Tab-separated table of C-alpha atoms and ligand atoms in Angstrom:
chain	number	residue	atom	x	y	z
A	1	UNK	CA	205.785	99.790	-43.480
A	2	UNK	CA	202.968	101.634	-42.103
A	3	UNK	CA	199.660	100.727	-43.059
A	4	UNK	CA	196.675	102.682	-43.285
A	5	UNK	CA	193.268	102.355	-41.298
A	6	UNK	CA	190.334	102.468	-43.887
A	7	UNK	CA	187.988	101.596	-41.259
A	8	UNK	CA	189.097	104.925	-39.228
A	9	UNK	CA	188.847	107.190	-42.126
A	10	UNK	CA	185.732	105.772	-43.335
A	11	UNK	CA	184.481	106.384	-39.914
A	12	UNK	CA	185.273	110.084	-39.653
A	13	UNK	CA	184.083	111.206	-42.808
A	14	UNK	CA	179.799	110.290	-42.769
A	15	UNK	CA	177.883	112.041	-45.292
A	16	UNK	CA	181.419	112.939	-47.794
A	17	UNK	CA	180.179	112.348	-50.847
A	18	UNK	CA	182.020	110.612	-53.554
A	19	UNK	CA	184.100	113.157	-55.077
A	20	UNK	CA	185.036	114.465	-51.564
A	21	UNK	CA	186.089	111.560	-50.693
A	22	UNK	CA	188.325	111.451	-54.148
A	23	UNK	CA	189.415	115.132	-52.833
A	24	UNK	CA	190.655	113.441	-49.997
A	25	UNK	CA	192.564	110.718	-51.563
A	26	UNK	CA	194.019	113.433	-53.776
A	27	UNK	CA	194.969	115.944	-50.961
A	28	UNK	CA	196.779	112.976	-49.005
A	29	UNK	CA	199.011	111.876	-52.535
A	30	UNK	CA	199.498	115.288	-52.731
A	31	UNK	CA	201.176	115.507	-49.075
A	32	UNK	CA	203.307	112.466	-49.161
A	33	UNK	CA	204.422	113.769	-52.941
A	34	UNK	CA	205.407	117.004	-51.161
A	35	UNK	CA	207.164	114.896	-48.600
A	36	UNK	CA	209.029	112.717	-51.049
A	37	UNK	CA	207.124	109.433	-49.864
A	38	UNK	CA	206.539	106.616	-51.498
A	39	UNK	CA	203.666	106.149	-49.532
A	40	UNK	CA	200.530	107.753	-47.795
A	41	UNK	CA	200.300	107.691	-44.356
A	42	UNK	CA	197.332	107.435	-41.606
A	43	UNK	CA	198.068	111.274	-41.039
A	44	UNK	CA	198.081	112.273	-44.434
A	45	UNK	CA	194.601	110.763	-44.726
A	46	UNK	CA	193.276	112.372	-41.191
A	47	UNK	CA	195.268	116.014	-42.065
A	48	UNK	CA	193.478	115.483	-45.990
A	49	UNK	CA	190.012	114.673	-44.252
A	50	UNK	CA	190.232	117.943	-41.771
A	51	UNK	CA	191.427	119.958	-45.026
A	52	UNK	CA	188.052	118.935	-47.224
A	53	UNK	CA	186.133	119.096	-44.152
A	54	UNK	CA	186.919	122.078	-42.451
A	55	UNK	CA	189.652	124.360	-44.697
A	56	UNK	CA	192.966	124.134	-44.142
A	57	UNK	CA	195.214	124.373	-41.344
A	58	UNK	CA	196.595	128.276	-40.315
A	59	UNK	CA	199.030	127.951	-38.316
A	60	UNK	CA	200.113	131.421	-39.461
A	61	UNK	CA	196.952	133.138	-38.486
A	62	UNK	CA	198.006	135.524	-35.204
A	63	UNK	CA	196.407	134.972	-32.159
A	64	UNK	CA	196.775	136.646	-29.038
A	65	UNK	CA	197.423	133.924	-26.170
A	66	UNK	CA	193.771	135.367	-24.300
A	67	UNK	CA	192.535	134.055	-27.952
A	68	UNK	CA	193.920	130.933	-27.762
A	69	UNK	CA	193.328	130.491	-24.068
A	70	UNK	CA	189.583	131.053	-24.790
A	71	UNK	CA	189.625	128.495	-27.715
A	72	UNK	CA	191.557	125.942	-25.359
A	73	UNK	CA	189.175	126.035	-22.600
A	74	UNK	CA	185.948	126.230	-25.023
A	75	UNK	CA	187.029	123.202	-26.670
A	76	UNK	CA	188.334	121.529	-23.241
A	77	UNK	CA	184.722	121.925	-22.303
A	78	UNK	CA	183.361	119.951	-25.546
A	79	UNK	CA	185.678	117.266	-24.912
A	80	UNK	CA	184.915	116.879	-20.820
A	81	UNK	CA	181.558	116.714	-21.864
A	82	UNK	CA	181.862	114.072	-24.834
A	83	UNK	CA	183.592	112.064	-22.180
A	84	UNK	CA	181.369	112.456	-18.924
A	85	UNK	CA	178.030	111.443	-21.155
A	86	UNK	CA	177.419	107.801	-21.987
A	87	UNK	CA	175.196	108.546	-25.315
A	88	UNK	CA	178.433	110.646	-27.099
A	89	UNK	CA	180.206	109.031	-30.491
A	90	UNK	CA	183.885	108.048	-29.017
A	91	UNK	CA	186.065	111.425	-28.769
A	92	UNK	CA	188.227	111.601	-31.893
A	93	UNK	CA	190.958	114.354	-31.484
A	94	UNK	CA	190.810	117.897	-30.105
A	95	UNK	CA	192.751	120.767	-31.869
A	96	UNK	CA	192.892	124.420	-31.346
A	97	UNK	CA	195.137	124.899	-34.701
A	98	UNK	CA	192.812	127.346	-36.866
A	99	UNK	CA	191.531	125.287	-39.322
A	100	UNK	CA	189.259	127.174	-42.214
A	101	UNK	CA	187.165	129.614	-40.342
A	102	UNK	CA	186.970	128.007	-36.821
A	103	UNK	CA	189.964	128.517	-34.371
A	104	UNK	CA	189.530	125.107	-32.547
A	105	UNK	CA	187.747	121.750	-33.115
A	106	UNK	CA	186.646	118.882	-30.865
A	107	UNK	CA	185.755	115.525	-33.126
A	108	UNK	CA	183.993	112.436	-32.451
A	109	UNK	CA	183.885	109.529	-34.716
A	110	UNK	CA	180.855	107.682	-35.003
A	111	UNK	CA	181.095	103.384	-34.285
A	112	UNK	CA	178.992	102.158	-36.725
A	113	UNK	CA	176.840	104.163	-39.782
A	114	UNK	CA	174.061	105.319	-38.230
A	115	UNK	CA	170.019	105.945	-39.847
A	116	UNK	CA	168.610	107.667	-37.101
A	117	UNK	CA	169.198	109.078	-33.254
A	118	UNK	CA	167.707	107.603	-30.282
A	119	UNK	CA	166.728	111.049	-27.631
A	120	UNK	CA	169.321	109.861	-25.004
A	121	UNK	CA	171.969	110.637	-27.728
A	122	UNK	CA	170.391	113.488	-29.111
A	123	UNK	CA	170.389	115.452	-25.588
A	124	UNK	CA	173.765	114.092	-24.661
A	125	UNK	CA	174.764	115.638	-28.105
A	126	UNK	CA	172.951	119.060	-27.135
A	127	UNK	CA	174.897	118.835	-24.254
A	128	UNK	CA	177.831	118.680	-25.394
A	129	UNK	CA	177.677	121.629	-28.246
A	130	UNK	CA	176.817	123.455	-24.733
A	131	UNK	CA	179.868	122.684	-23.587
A	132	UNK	CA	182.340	125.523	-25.189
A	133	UNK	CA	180.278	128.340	-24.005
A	134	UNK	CA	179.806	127.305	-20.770
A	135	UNK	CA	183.868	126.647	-20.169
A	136	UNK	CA	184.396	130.131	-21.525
A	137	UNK	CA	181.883	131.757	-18.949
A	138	UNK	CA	182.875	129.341	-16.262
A	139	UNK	CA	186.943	129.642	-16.388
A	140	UNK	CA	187.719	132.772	-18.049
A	141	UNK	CA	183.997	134.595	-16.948
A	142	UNK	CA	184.105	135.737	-21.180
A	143	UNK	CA	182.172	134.713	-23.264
A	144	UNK	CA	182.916	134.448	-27.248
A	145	UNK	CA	181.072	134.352	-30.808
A	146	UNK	CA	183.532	130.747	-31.535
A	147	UNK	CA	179.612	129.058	-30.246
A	148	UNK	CA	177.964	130.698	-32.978
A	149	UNK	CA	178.648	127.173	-34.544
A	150	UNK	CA	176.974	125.402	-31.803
A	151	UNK	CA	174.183	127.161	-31.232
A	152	UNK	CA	173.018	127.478	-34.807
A	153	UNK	CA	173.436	122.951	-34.252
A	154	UNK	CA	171.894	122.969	-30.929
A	155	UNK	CA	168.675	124.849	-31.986
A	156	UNK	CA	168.461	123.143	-35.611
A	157	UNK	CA	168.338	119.347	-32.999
A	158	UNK	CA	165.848	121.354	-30.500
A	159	UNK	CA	163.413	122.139	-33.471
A	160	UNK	CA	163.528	118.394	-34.565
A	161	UNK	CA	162.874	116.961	-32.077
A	162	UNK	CA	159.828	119.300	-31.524
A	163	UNK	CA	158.295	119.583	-34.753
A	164	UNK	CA	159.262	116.138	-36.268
A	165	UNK	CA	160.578	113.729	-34.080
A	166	UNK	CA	157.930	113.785	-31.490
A	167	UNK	CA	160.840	113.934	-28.787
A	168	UNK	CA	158.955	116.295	-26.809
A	169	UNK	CA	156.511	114.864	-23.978
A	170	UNK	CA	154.174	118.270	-23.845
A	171	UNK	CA	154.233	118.617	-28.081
A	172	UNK	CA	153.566	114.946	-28.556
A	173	UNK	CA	153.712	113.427	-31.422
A	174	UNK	CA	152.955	115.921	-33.900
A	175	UNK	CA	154.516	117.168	-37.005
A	176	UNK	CA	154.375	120.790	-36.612
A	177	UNK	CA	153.893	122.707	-39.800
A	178	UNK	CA	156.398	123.159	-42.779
A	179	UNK	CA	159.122	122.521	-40.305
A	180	UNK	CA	161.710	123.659	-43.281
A	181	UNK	CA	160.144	127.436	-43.028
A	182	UNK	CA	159.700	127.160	-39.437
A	183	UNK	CA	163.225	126.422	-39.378
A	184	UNK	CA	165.257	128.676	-41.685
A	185	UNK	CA	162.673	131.339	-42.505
A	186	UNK	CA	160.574	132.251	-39.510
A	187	UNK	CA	157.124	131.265	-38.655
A	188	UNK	CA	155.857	135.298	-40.219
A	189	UNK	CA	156.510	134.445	-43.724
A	190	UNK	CA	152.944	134.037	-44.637
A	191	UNK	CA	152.759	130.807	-45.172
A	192	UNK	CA	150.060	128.799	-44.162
A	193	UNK	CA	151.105	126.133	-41.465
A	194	UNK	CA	148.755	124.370	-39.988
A	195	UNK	CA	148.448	125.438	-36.080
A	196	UNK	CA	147.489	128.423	-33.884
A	197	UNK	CA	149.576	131.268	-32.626
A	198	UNK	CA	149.511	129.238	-29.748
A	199	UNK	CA	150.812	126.456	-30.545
A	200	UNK	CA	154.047	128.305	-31.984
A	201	UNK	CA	154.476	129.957	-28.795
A	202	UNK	CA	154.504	126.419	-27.058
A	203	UNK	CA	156.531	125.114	-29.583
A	204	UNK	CA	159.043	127.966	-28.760
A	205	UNK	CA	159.129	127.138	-25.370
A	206	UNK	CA	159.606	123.904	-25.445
A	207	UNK	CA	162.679	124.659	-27.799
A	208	UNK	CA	163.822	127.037	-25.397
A	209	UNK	CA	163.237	124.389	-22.347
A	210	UNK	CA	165.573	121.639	-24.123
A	211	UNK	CA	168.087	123.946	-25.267
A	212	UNK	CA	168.154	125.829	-21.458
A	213	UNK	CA	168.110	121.908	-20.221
A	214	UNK	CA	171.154	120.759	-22.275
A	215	UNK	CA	172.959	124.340	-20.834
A	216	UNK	CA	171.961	123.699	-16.910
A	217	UNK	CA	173.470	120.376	-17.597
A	218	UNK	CA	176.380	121.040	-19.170
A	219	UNK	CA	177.538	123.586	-16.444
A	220	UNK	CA	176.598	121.143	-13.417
A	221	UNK	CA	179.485	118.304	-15.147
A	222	UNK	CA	181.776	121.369	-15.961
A	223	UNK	CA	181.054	122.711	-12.474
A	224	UNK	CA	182.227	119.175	-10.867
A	225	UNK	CA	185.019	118.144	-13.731
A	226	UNK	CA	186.738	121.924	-13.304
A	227	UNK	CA	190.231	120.459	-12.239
A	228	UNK	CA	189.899	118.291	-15.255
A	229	UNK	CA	188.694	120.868	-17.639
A	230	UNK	CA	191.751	122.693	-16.781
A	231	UNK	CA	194.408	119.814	-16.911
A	232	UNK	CA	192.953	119.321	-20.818
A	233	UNK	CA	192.947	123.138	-21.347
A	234	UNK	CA	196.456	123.441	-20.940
A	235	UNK	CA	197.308	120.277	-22.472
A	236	UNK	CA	195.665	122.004	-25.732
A	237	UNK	CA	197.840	125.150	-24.913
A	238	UNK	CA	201.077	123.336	-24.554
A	239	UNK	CA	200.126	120.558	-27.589
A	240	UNK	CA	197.943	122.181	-29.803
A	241	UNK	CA	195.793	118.945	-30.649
A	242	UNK	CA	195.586	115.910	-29.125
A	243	UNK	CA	193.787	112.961	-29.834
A	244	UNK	CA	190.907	110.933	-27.955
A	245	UNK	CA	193.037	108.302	-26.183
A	246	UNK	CA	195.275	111.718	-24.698
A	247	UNK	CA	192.158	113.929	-23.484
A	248	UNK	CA	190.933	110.156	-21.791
A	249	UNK	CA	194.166	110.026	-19.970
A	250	UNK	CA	194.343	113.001	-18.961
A	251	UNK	CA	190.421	112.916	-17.511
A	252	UNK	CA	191.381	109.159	-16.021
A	253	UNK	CA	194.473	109.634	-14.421
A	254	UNK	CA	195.567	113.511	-14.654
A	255	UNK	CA	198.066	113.261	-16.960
A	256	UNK	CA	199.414	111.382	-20.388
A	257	UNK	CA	200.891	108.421	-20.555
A	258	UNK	CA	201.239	108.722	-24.465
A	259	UNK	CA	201.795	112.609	-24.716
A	260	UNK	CA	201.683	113.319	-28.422
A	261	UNK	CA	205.345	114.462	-29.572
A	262	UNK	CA	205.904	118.345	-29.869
A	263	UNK	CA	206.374	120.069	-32.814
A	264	UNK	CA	206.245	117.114	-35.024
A	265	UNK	CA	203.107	117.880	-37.198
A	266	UNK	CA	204.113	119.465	-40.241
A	267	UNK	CA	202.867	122.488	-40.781
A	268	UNK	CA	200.911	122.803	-44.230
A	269	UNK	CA	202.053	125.485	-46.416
A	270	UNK	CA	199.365	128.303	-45.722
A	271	UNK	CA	197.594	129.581	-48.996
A	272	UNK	CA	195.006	132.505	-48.098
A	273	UNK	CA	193.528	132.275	-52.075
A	274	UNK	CA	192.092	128.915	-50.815
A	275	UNK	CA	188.099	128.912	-50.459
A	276	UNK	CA	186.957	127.809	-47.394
A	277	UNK	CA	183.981	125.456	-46.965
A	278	UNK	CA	182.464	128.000	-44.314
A	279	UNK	CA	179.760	126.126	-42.169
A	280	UNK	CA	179.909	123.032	-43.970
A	281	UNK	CA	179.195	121.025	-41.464
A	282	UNK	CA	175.684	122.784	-40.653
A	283	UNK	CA	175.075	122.556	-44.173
A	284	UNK	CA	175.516	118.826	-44.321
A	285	UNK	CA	173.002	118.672	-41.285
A	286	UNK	CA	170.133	120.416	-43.341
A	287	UNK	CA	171.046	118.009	-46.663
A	288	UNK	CA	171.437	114.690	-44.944
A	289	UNK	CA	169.168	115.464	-42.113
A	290	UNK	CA	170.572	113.281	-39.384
A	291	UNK	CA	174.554	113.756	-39.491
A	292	UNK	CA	176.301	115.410	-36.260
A	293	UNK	CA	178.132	118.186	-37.230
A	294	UNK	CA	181.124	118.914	-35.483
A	295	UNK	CA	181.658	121.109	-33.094
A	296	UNK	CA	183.295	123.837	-34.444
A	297	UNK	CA	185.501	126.645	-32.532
A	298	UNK	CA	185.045	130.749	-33.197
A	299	UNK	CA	185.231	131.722	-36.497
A	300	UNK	CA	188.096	133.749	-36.961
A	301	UNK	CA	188.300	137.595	-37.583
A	302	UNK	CA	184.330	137.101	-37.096
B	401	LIG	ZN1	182.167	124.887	-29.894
């Protein structure tokens, strides 16, 4: 009998609180009830955990194949990244099934809880979120709104470590202003916040430096990983998802030893009434301060 991996699920689902964690229990009884099982399995957890986390799968959602190519290669570009840095949380799986309102998603799954971020993880991080518009640019010279997701992440961790985590060398260590208004509402809102014009503009720039920095790098790995970008881009095109182990063959030694079987996941019955828990991930960044988002693919119909 197959047992389940607590420690894995516990892993993948930081900052679920309590009752999500219930929905997720539910959602998995729910699939192996639907499947006439007497028991859940490891995927009916990992499906359940995508389904609170992100919406549910839509398999039936039409894509045109430049669509999909696009998602493949922006998320083959997250994951080529993930792996090249040494600071990155341990790839978890890669999909480019539509899943709520992204088309794609590349995972990681943090080792232990974590209270804080060191910098070298926190620019490895940046660099990665880079790493889907910068494959789109790079191998199919397009570019799409599926980095909306990452951008909106990569500015909210430029901003931090600026105004509050003193992770800039020329801002020092300095809490600039109500960073919450600086953040979300502009700096022309009236408030008061406690430095010059000038320092805002400096503030900006620096922003702008780390988030350009994380960019320059990201396209110098992609620029010498392109055969490899490509081998897991088409992998995603012929597989769909694929989980870390596969995308670290295929980087390692070109191709899978344990190529995931095709057609095997079930597809979930689609129900388009279902509300979807658009940009939760972002949102749990603002509430918990301190828990990675994932990466999320374009938005559909956006
Ligand atoms: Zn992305």
């Amino acid at each position: 009998m197959e047992t389940v991996s607590w420690a894995t699920l516990a892993r993948s689902t930081p900052g679920f609180s309590g009752a999500e964690l219930a929905n997720v229990i539910n959602e998995a009884a729910l699939m192996a009830a639907r499947r006439d099982a007497e028991a859940i399995t490891q995927a009916d957890l990992e499906e359940a955990r995508d389904k609170v986390r992100f919406g549910r799968e839509r398999r039936s959602l039409a894509m045109s194949d430049e669509q999909k190519k696009l998602t493949a290669y922006h998320e083959a570009g997250h994951a080529m990244l993930n792996l090249a840095l040494e600071h990155t949380d341990p790839l978890h799986k890669v999909s480019i099934i539509p899943r709520g309102p992204a088309l794609g998603v590349t995972m990681m799954l943090p080792i232990e809880d974590r209270y804080g971020y060191g910098k070298k993880k926190v620019l490895d991080d940046l660099c990665v979120a880079m790493g889907g518009r910068v494959a789109e640019e790079m191998f199919l010279g397009d570019i799409s709104s599926g980095a909306s997701g990452d951008i909106k992440m990569a500015t909210w961790y430029a901003k931090k470590m600026v105004c509050e985590w003193g992770m800039s060398g020329r801002m020092g260590m300095i809490e600039y202003g109500d960073h919450e208004d600086y953040v979300f509402l502009g700096r022309d809102i009236g408030r008061s916040r406690g430095y010059s014009e000038k320092t805002a503009r400096e503030i900006d720039e620096e922003v702008h430096q780390i988030v350009n920095g994380a960019h320059e790098r990201a396209k110098k790995i992609l620029e010498e990983n392109r055969a490899k970008v490509e081998l897991i881009a088409s992998a995603l095109l012929e597989y769909e998802t694929l989980d870390g182990a596969q995308v670290e063959e295929i980087v390692k030694h070109g191709r899978m030893m344990n190529p995931p079987p095709k057609g095997l996941s079930a597809p979930s019955t689609p129900t388009p009434s279902e509300s979807l828990p658009v940009n939760r991930p972002i949102e749990k960044v603002k509430d918990k301060g301190g828990i990675l988002p994932g990466l999320e693919g374009a938005p559909a119909g956006a």
